[in-house]
Coordinates of C-alpha atoms in Angstrom, one line a residue:
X470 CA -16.7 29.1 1.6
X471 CA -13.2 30.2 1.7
X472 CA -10.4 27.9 1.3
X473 CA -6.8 28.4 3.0
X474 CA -5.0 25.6 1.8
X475 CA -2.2 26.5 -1.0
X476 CA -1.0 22.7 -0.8
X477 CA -3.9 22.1 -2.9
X478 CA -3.5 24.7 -6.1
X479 CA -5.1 27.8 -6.7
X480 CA -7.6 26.1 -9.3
X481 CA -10.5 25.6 -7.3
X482 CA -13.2 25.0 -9.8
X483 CA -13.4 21.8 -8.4
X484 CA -15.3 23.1 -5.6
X485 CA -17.7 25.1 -7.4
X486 CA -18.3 22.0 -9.4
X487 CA -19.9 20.5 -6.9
X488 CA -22.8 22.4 -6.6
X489 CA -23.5 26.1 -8.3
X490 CA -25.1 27.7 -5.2
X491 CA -21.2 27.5 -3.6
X492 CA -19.0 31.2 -3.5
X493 CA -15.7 29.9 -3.3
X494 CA -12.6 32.3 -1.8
X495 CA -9.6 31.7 -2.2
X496 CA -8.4 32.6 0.8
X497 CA -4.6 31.5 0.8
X498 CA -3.6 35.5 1.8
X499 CA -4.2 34.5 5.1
X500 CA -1.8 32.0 5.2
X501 CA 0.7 34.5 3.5
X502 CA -0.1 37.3 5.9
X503 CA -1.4 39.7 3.2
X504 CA -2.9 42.4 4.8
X505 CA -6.7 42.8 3.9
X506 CA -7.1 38.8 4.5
X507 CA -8.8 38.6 7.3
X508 CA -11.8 40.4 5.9
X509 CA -11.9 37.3 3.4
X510 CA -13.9 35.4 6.3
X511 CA -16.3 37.6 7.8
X512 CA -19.0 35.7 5.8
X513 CA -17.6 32.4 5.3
X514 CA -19.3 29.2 6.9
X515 CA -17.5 26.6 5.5
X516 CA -13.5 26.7 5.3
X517 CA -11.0 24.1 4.0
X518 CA -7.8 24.7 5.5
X519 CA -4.3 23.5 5.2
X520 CA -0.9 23.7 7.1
X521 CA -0.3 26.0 9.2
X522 CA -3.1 26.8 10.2
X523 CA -3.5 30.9 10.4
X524 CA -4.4 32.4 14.0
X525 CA -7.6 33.8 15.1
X526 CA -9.9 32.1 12.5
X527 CA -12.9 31.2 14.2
X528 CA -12.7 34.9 16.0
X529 CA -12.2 36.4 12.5
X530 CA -15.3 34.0 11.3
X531 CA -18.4 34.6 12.8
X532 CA -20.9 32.5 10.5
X533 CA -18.2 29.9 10.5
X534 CA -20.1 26.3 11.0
X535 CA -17.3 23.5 9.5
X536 CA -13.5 23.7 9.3
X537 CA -12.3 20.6 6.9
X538 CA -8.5 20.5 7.7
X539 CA -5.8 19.0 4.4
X540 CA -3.9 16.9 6.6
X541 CA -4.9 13.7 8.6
X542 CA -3.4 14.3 11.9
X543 CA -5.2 17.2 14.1
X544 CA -3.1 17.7 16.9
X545 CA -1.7 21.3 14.8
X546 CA -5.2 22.3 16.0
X547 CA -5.3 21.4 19.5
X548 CA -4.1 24.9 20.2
X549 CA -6.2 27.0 17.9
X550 CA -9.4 28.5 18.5
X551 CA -11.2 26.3 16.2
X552 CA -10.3 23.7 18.7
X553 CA -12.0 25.5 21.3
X554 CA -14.9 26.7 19.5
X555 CA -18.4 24.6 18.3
X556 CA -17.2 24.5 14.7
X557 CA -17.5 21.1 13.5
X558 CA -14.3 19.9 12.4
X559 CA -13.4 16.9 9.8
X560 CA -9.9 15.9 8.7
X561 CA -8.5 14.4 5.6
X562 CA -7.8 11.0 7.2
X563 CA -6.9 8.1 4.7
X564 CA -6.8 10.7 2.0
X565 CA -3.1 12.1 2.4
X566 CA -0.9 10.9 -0.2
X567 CA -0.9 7.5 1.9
X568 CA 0.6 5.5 -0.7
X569 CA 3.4 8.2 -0.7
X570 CA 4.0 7.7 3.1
X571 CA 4.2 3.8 2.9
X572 CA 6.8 4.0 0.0
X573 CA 8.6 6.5 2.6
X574 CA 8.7 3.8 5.4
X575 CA 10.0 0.9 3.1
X576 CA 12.7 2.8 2.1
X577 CA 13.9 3.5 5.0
X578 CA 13.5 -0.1 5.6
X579 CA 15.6 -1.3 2.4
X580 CA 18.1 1.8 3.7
X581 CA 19.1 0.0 6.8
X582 CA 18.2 -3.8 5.5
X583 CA 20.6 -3.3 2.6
X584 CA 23.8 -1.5 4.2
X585 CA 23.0 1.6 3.0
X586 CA 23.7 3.7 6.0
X587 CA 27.0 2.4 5.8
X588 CA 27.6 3.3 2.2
X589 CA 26.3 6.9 3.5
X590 CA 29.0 6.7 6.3
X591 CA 31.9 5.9 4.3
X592 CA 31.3 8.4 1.5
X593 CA 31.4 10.7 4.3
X594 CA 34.4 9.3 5.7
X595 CA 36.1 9.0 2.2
X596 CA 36.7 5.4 3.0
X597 CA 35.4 2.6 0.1
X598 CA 35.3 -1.2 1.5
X599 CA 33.7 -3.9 2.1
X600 CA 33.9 -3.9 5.8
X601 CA 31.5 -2.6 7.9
X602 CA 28.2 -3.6 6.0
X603 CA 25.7 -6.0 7.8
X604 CA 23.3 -6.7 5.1
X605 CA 19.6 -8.2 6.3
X606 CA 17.0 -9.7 4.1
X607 CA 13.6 -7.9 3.8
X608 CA 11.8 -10.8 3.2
X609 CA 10.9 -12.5 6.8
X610 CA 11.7 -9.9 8.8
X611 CA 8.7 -8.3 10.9
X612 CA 7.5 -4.7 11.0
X613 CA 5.4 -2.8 13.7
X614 CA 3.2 -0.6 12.6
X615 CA 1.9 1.9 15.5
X616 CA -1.3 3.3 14.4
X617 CA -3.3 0.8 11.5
X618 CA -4.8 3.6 10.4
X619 CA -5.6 5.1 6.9
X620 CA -1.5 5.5 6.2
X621 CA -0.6 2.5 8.5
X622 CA -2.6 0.1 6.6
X623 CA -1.1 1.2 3.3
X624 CA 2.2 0.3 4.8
X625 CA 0.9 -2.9 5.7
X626 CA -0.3 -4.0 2.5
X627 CA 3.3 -2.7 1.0
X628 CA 5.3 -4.3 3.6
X629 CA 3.5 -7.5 3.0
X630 CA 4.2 -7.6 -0.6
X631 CA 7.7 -6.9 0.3
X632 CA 7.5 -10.3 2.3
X633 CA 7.4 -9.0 5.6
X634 CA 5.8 -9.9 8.5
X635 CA 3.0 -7.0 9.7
X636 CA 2.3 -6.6 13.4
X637 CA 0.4 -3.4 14.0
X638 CA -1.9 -1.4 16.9
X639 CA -4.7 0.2 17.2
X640 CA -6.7 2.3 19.7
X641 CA -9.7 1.0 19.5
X642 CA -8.8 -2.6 19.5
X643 CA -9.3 -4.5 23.1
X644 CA -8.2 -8.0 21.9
X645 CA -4.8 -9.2 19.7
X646 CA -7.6 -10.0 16.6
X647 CA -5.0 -12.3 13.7
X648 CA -4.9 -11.5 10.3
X649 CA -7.2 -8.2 10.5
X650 CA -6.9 -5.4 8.1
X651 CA -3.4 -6.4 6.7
X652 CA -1.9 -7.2 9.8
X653 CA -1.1 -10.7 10.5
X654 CA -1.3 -9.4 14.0
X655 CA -3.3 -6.4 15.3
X656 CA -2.8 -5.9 19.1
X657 CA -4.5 -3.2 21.8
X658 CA -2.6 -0.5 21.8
X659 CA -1.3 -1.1 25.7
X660 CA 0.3 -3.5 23.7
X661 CA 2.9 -1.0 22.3
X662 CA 5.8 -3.3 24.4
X663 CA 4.3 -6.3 23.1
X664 CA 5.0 -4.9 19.3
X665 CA 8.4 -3.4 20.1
X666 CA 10.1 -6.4 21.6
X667 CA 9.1 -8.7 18.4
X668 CA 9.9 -6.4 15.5
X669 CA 13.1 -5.6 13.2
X670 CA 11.1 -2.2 12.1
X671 CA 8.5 0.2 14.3
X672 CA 6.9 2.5 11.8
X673 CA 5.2 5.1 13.9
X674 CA 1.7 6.2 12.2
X675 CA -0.3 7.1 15.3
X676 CA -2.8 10.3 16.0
X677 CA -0.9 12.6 18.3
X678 CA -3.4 12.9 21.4
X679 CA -3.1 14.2 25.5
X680 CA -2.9 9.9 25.4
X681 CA -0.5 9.3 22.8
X682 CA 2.0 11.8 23.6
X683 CA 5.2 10.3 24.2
X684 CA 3.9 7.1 23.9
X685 CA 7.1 5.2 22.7
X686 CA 9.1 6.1 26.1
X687 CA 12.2 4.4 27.5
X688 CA 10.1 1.0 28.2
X689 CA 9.9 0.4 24.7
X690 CA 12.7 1.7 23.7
X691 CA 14.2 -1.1 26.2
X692 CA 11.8 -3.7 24.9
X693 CA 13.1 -3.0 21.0
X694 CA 15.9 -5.4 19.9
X695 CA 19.4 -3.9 19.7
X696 CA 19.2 -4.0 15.7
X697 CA 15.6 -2.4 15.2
X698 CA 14.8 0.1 13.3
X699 CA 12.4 3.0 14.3
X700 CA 10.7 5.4 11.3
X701 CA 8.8 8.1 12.5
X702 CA 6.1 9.6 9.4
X703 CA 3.6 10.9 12.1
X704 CA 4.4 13.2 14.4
X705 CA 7.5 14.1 16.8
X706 CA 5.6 14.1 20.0
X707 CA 4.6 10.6 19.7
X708 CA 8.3 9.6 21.2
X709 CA 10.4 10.4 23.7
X710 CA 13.2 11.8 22.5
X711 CA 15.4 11.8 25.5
X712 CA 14.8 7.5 25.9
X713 CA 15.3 7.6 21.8
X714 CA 18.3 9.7 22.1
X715 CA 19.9 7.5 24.5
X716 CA 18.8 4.3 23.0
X717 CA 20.9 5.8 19.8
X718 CA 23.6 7.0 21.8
X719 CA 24.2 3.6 23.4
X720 CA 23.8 0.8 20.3
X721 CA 20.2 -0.2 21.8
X722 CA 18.6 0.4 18.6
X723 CA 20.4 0.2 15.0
X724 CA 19.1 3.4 14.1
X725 CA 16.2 6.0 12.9
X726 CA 14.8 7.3 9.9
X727 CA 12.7 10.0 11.1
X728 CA 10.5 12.7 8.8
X729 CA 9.4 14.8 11.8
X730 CA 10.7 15.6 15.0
X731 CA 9.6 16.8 18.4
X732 CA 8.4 21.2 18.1
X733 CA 8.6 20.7 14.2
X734 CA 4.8 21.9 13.6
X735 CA 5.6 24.7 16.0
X736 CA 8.5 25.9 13.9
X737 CA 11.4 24.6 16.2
X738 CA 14.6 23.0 14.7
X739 CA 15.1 19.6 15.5
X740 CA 17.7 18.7 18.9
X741 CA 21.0 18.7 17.9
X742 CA 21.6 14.8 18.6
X743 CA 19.4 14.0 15.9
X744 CA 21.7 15.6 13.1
X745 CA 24.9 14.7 14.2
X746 CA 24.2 10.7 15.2
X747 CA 25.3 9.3 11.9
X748 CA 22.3 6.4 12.4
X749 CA 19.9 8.8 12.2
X750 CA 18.3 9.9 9.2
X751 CA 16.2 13.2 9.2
X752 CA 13.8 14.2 6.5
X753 CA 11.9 17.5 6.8
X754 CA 8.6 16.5 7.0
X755 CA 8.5 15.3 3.1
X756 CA 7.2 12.2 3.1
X757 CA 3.9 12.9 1.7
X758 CA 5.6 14.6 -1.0
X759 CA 5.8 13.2 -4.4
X760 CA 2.6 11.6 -5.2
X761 CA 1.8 13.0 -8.9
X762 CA -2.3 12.5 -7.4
X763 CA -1.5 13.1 -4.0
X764 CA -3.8 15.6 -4.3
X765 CA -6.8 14.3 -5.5
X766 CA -7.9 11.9 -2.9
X767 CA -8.0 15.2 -0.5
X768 CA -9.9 16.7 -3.0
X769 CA -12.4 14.1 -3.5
X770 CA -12.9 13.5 0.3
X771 CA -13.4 17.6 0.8
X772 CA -16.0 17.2 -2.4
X773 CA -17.8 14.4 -1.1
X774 CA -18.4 16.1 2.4
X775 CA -19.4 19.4 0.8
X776 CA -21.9 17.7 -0.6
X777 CA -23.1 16.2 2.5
X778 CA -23.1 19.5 4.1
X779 CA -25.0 20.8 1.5
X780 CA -27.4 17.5 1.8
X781 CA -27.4 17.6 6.1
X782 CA -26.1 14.1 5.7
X783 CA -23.3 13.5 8.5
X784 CA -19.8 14.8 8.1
X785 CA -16.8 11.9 7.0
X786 CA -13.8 12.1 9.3
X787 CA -15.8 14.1 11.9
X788 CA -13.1 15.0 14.7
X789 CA -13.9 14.1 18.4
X790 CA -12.3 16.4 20.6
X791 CA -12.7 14.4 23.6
X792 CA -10.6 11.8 21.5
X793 CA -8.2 14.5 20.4
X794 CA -8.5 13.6 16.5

C-alpha cells in the first residue's frame, strides 16, 4: 500500500502494525511532485491519501482496489479519476479533528456574541470607546447546525453545554424528529428555511454534493434574522456567495466567520468582498488545526478498515457516488 498523505507524519509504523504481511510506501513525493513518484504505485492496491489529492492516480495505479481519503468531505474528488473509476473509496468521516472544528464554530460564536468584532474594528480604526458594542448572551440563544454529521454533532454537544439552543438538518431525515442526536430539533433538510429563519447562528457542516451545492441561496439568506450569524467550516460551494455578499453588504445578516470560501480547494483566492467587509472574518481553511490528537482518530479509522480489508469484512465510511459522499 502506499500512502500520500503528509498531514499524517512520515512515521508510518502504525500501518505495518496492523498486520506484518502489509509493504507500506510512503508515497508523499507524489504529492510534492518529485520526479520518480509516480512509479511508487505501479503495484500498490490499497492507498491512503490526503489533501490535494495528486492527478492521474488511478491511471498511474493499475492493481489499485481502495483509495481511503484523510479528510471527511469528498467533493475534492468528484473530479479526479478515482471518482470515475471502480476503486472503492472510504473517507475519514467523524474522524477529522472534530472536536477541533466545533471549538472553531463557538468561537466565532463568542466573537460576535461578546462585541468582539467591534473591538477588532476600532483597533483598526485607532478609536477606543465604549460605543458601538452590542453585546448578546450565549446562553439561550439558538444555533443551526446544517449538516448533524460527524463534526456537526460535536458542535451540538458543545453548543449545548454552552447553553444554547441546537437546531440542526440532516439529509436523510424525512420528519422534524425532537431531541435526536444532540439536537433539540433535527429537521429534513428541505427544511434549510425553516432553520435559518429561527436561529441567531447557522454553522454550515454539510457534504458538498451536485444537491447541496449552493444550497444556502438568497431564500435563506432572506429567511435569516438581520443579526445572525453565518460560520462556514465545510466547504465554499455550499453558499451562494453572490446572495451572502449582498446579505453582508446590506445589514441583512450581522456578519460571517467563514474558514473556506468558494474555488479554495481548487487553489482560487477568495472574492474580494470577503476581505474587505469588516463583518466578515476569513480563516484559511485552519479550523481543523490544532488538535494535539487530531491525528489519531484518522489513524485509528484507516487501521481499523485495513484490517477489514485484510478480513473481506465491509469497508467503514464506504463513499456512494450516486450520493456524492
Amino acid at each position: 500500500m502506499v500512502v500520500i498523505a503528509p498531514a499524517l507524519g512520515h512515521d508510518l509504523q502504525w500501518i505495518s502494525d496492523v498486520d506484518p504481511r502489509i509493504e507500506v510506501i510512503d508515497g508523499n513525493a507524489l504529492a510534492r511532485g518529485t520526479e520518480g513518484g509516480e512509479r511508487l504505485l505501479q503495484d500498490a492496491d490499497v492507498v491512503l491519501v490526503g489533501y490535494p489529492v495528486p492527478d492521474g492516480i488511478a491511471a498511474r495505479a493499475p492493481h489499485l482496489r481502495w483509495a481511503q481519503q484523510t479528510q471527511a468531505g469528498v467533493s475534492n474528488l468528484h473530479g479526479t479519476d478515482l471518482w470515475a473509476s471502480d476503486v472503492i473509496l472510504t473517507s475519514s468521516r467523524g474522524a477529522v479533528s472534530a472536536t477541533g472544528i466545533a471549538e472553531y464554530v463557538i468561537a466565532g460564536v463568542y466573537y460576535f456574541a461578546r462585541g468582539l468584532q467591534e473591538a477588532t474594528r476600532q483597533k483598526a480604526a485607532s478609536e477606543f470607546g465604549r460605543r458601538g458594542y452590542d453585546l448578546r448572551p450565549v446562553t439561550g440563544a439558538t444555533i443551526g447546525v446544517v449538516g448533524l454529521g460527524g463534526i456537526g454533532g460535536e458542535v451540538a454537544r458543545l453548543a449545548r453545554a454552552a447553553g444554547m439552543k441546537v437546531l440542526a438538518t440532516r439529509r436523510s431525515v424525512t420528519q422534524p424528529q425532537p431531541d435526536t442526536d444532540g439536537a433539540d430539533l433535527l429537521l429534513p433538510a428541505g427544511d434549510l428555511v425553516k432553520l435559518a429563519a429561527e436561529s441567531d447562528y447557522i454553522a454550515v457542516c454539510a457534504q458538498l454534493t451536485a444537491q447541496s451545492e449552493r444550497m444556502l441561496d438568497a431564500g435563506v439568506f432572506a429567511a435569516m434574522k438581520p443579526d445572525a450569524v453565518l460560520i462556514n467550516v465545510a466547504r465554499g460551494e455550499l453558499i451562494d456567495e453572490d446572495a451572502m455578499v449582498a446579505a453582508l453588504g446590506e445589514g441583512r445578516i450581522r456578519g460571517a466567520l467563514l474558514d473556506v470560501y468558494d474555488g479554495e480547494l481548487a487553489g482560487r483566492p477568495p472574492r474580494p468582498e470577503l476581505v474587505e467587509l469588516p463583518q466578515v472574518i476569513l480563516t484559511p481553511h485552519i479550523s481543523n488545526n490544532g488538535d494535539p490528537v487530531g491525528r489519531e482518530p484518522a489513524r485509528r479509522l484507516f487501521a481499523d478498515n485495513l484490517r477489514r480489508y485484510l478480513d473481506g469484512r465491509p469497508l467503514l465510511n464506504q463513499v456512494d457516488r450516486a450520493r456524492g459522499y
